Coordinates of C-alpha atoms in Angstrom, one line a residue:
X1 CA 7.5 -41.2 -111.3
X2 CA 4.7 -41.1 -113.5
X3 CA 1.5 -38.8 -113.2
X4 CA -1.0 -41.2 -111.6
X5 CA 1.7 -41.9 -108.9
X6 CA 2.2 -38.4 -108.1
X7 CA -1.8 -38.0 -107.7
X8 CA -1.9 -40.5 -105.8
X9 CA 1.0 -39.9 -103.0
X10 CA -0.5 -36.4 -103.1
X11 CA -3.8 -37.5 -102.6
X12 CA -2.1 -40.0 -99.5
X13 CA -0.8 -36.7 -97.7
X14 CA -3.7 -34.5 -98.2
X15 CA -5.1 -37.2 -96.8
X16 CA -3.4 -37.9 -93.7
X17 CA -3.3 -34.0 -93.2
X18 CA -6.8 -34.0 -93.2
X19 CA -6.8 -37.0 -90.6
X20 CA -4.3 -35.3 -88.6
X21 CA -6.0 -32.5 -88.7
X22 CA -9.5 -34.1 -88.0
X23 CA -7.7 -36.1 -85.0
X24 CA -6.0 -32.8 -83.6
X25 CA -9.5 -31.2 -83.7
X26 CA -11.4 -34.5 -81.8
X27 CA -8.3 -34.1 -79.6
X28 CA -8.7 -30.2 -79.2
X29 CA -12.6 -30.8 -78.4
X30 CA -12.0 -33.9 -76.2
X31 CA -9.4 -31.9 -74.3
X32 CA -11.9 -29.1 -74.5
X33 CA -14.8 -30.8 -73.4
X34 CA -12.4 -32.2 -70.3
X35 CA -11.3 -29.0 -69.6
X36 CA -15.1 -27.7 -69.6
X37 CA -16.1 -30.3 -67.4
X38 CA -13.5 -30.1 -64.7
X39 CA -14.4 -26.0 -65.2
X40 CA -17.6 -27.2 -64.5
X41 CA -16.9 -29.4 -61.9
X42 CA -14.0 -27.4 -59.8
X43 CA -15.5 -23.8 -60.1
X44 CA -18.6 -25.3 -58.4
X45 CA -16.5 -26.8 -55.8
X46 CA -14.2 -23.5 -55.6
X47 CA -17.7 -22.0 -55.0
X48 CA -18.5 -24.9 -52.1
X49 CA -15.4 -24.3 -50.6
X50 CA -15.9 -20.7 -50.3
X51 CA -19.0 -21.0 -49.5
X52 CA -18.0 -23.8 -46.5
X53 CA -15.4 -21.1 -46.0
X54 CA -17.8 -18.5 -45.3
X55 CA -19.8 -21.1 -43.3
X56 CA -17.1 -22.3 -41.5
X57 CA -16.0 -18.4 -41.1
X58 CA -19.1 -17.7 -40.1
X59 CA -19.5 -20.5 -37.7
X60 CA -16.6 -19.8 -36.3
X61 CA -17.5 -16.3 -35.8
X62 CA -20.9 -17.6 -34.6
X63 CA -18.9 -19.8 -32.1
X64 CA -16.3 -17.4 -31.0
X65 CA -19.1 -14.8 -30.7
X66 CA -21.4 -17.3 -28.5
X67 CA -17.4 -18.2 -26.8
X68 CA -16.9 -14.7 -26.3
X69 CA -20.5 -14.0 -24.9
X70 CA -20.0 -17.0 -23.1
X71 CA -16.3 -16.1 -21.9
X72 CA -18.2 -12.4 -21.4
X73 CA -20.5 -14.1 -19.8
X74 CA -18.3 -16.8 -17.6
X75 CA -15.9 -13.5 -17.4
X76 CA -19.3 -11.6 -15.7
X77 CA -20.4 -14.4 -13.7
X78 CA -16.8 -15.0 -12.4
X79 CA -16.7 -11.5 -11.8
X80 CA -19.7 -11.4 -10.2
X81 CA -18.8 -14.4 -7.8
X82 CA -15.3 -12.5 -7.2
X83 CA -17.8 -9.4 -6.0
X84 CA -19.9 -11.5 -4.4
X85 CA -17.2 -13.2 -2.4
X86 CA -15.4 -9.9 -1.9
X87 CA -18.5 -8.4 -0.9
X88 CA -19.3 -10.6 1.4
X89 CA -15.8 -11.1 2.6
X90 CA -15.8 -7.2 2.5
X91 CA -19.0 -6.9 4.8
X92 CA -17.4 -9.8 7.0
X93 CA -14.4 -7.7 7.5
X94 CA -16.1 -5.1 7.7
X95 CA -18.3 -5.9 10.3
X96 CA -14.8 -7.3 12.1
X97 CA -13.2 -4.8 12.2
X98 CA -16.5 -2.8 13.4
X99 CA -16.8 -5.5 16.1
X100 CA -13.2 -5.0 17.0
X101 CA -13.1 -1.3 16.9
X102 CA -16.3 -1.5 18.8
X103 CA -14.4 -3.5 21.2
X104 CA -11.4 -1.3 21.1
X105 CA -13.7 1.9 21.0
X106 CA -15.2 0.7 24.7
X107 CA -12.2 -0.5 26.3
X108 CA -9.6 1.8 24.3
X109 CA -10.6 5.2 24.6
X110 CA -8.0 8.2 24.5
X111 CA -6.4 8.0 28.3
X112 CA -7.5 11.7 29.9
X113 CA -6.1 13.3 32.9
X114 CA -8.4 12.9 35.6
X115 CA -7.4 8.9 34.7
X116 CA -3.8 9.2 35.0
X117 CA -1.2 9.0 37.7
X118 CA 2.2 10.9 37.1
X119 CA 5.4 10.5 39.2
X120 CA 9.0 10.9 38.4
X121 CA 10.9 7.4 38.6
X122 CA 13.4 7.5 41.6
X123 CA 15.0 4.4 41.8
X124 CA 18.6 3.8 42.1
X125 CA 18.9 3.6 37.8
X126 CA 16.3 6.7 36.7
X127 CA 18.2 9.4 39.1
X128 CA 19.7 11.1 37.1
X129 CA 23.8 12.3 37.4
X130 CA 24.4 15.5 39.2
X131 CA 26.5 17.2 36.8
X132 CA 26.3 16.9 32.9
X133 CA 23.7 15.3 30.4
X134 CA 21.6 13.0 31.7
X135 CA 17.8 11.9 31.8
X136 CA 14.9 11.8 34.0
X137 CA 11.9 9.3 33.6
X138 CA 8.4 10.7 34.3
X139 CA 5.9 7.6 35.2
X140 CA 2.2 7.8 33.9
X141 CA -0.1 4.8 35.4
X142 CA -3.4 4.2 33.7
X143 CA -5.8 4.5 37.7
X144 CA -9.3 4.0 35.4
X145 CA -11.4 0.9 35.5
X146 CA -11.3 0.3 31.5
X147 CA -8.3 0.9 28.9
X148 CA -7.1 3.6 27.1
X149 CA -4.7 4.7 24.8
X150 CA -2.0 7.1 24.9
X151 CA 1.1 8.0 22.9
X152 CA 2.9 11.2 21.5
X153 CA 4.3 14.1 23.5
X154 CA 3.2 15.0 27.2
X155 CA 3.4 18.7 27.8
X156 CA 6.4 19.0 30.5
X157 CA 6.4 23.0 32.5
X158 CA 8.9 23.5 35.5
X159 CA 8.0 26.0 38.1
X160 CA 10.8 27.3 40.1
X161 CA 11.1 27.6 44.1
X162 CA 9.5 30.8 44.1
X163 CA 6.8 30.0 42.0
X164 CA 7.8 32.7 39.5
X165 CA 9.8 31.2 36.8
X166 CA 7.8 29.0 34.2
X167 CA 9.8 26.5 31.6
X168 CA 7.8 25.4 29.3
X169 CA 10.0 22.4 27.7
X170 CA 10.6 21.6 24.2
X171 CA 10.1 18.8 22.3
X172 CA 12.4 16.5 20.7
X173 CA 12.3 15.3 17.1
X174 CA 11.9 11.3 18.0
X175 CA 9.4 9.6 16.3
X176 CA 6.3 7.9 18.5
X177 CA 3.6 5.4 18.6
X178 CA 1.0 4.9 20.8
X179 CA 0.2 1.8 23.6
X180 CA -2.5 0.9 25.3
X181 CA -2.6 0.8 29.0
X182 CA -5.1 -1.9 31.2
X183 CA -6.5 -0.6 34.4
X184 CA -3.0 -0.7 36.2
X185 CA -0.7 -0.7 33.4
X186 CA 2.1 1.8 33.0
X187 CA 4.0 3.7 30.6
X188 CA 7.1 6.3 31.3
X189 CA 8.6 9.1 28.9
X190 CA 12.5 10.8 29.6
X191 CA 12.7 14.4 29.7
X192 CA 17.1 15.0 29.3
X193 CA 18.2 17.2 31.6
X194 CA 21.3 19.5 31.6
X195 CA 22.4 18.8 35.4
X196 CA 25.2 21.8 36.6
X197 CA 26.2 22.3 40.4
X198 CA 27.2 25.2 39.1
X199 CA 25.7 27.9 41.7
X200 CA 25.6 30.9 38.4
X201 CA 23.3 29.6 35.5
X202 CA 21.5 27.4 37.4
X203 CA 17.7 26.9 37.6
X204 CA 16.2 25.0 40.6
X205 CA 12.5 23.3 40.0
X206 CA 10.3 23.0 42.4
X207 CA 7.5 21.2 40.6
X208 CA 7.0 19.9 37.1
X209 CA 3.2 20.3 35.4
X210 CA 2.8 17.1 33.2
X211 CA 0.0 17.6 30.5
X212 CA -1.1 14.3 29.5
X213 CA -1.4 14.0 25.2
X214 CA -4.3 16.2 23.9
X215 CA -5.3 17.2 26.8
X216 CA -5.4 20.5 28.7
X217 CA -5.8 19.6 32.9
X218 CA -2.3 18.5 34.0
X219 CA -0.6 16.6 36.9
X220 CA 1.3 18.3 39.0
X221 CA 4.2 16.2 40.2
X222 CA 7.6 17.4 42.6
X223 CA 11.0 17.7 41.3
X224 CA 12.9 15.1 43.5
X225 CA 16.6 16.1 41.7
X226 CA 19.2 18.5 41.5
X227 CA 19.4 21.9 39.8
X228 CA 19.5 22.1 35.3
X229 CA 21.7 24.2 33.8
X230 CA 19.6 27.6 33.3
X231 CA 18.6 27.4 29.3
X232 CA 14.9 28.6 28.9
X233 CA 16.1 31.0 26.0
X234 CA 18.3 28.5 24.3
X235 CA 17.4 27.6 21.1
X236 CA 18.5 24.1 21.4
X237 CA 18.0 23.2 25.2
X238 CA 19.8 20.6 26.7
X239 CA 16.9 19.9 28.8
X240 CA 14.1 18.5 26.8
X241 CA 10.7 16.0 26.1
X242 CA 11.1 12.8 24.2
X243 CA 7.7 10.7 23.4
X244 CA 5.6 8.3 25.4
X245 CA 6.7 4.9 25.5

């Protein structure tokens, strides 16, 4: 190859290194310039849609707070209705209830003495058997004009023939109620009894002292039955009160 042809392929490839060169750097710049521009164009709307972000965040903070007063609020009013209803369904109960114990106050009032009537029961079923366990049923009859209400434990004290023996009877352990009794109504309690004919260890009433609930006059009623086996210093009596009713 001779010398000008050498120059001149050399001069061809310096050549098209140089137009490579210039065409990677128009590329470089183009891509450059691209990449600047959608920068330019996505940093801004990066920015937008934080800041709609922050908008929308903030809205929705602004909406849940306005829900959340409203809800408070809604939450307050409903509560408020609930107290209104309830305070006027409390005051209408309550004055119901005021109007019924009113009502029950007048015509229910605690039954006293001097309005009761006490007997023992003496039919062919309530005498009780001559000999062994059995029970006797005392007979309290409301003789007032207006109701009352009784319940619990009468006091229940024997007297003997002679007058000088007192049994004062215990109690049993039953659980009790109250009733209320209309002019004319009744209501009974048992006492058991410990019959005996049995002429040692006996003791003979002669009257029994009923003292109606919570009060302190009693009724003095007589003892239409048979002797009791003698236990006033027993501790677990035979003969004994059960509750009204």
């Amino acid at each position: 190859m001779s010398s000008c042809a050498t120059a001149r392929t050399a001069r061809r490839r310096r050549t098209a290194r140089i137009a490579a060169a210039a065409l990677t750097a128009v590329a470089g710049l183009t891509l450059t310039a691209c990449n600047g521009s959608g920068a330019d164009e996505v940093k801004p709307a990066g920015q937008s849609d934080k800041g709609m972000a922050a908008a929308e965040s903030g809205g929705t903070g602004s909406s849940s707070g306005s829900q959340g007063s409203d809800a408070k609020a809604g939450s307050g009013a409903k509560s408020d209705a609930k107290t209104g209803d309830s305070g006027s369904a409390g005051k209408q109960s309550g004055g119901a209830p005021a109007a019924n114990s009113g009502k029950a106050g007048s015509g229910a009032q605690r039954c006293h003495t001097s309005g009761l009537k006490a007997a023992f029961a003496t039919g062919e079923d309530a005498v009780p058997d001559e000999d062994g366990a059995s029970t006797a049923s005392v007979v309290l009859t409301n003789k007032g004009s207006s109701s009352c209400v009784i319940g619990g434990f009468a006091g229940v004290d024997f007297t003997s023939e002679n007058g000088g023996e007192r049994w004062s009877l215990a109690r049993s352990s039953a659980k009790h109620g109250s009733i209320t009794l209309a002019p004319g109504d009744s209501t009974d309690f048992t006492i058991n009894v410990a019959m005996t004919k049995e002429d040692t260890g006996f003791y003979q009433p002669a009257r029994a002292e009923v003292t109606p609930p919570n009060e302190t006059k009693s009724i003095t009623i007589e003892w239409p039955f048979g002797t009791l086996v003698d236990q006033r210093g027993a501790t677990h009596p035979g003969t004994f009160v059960n509750p009204i009713g």
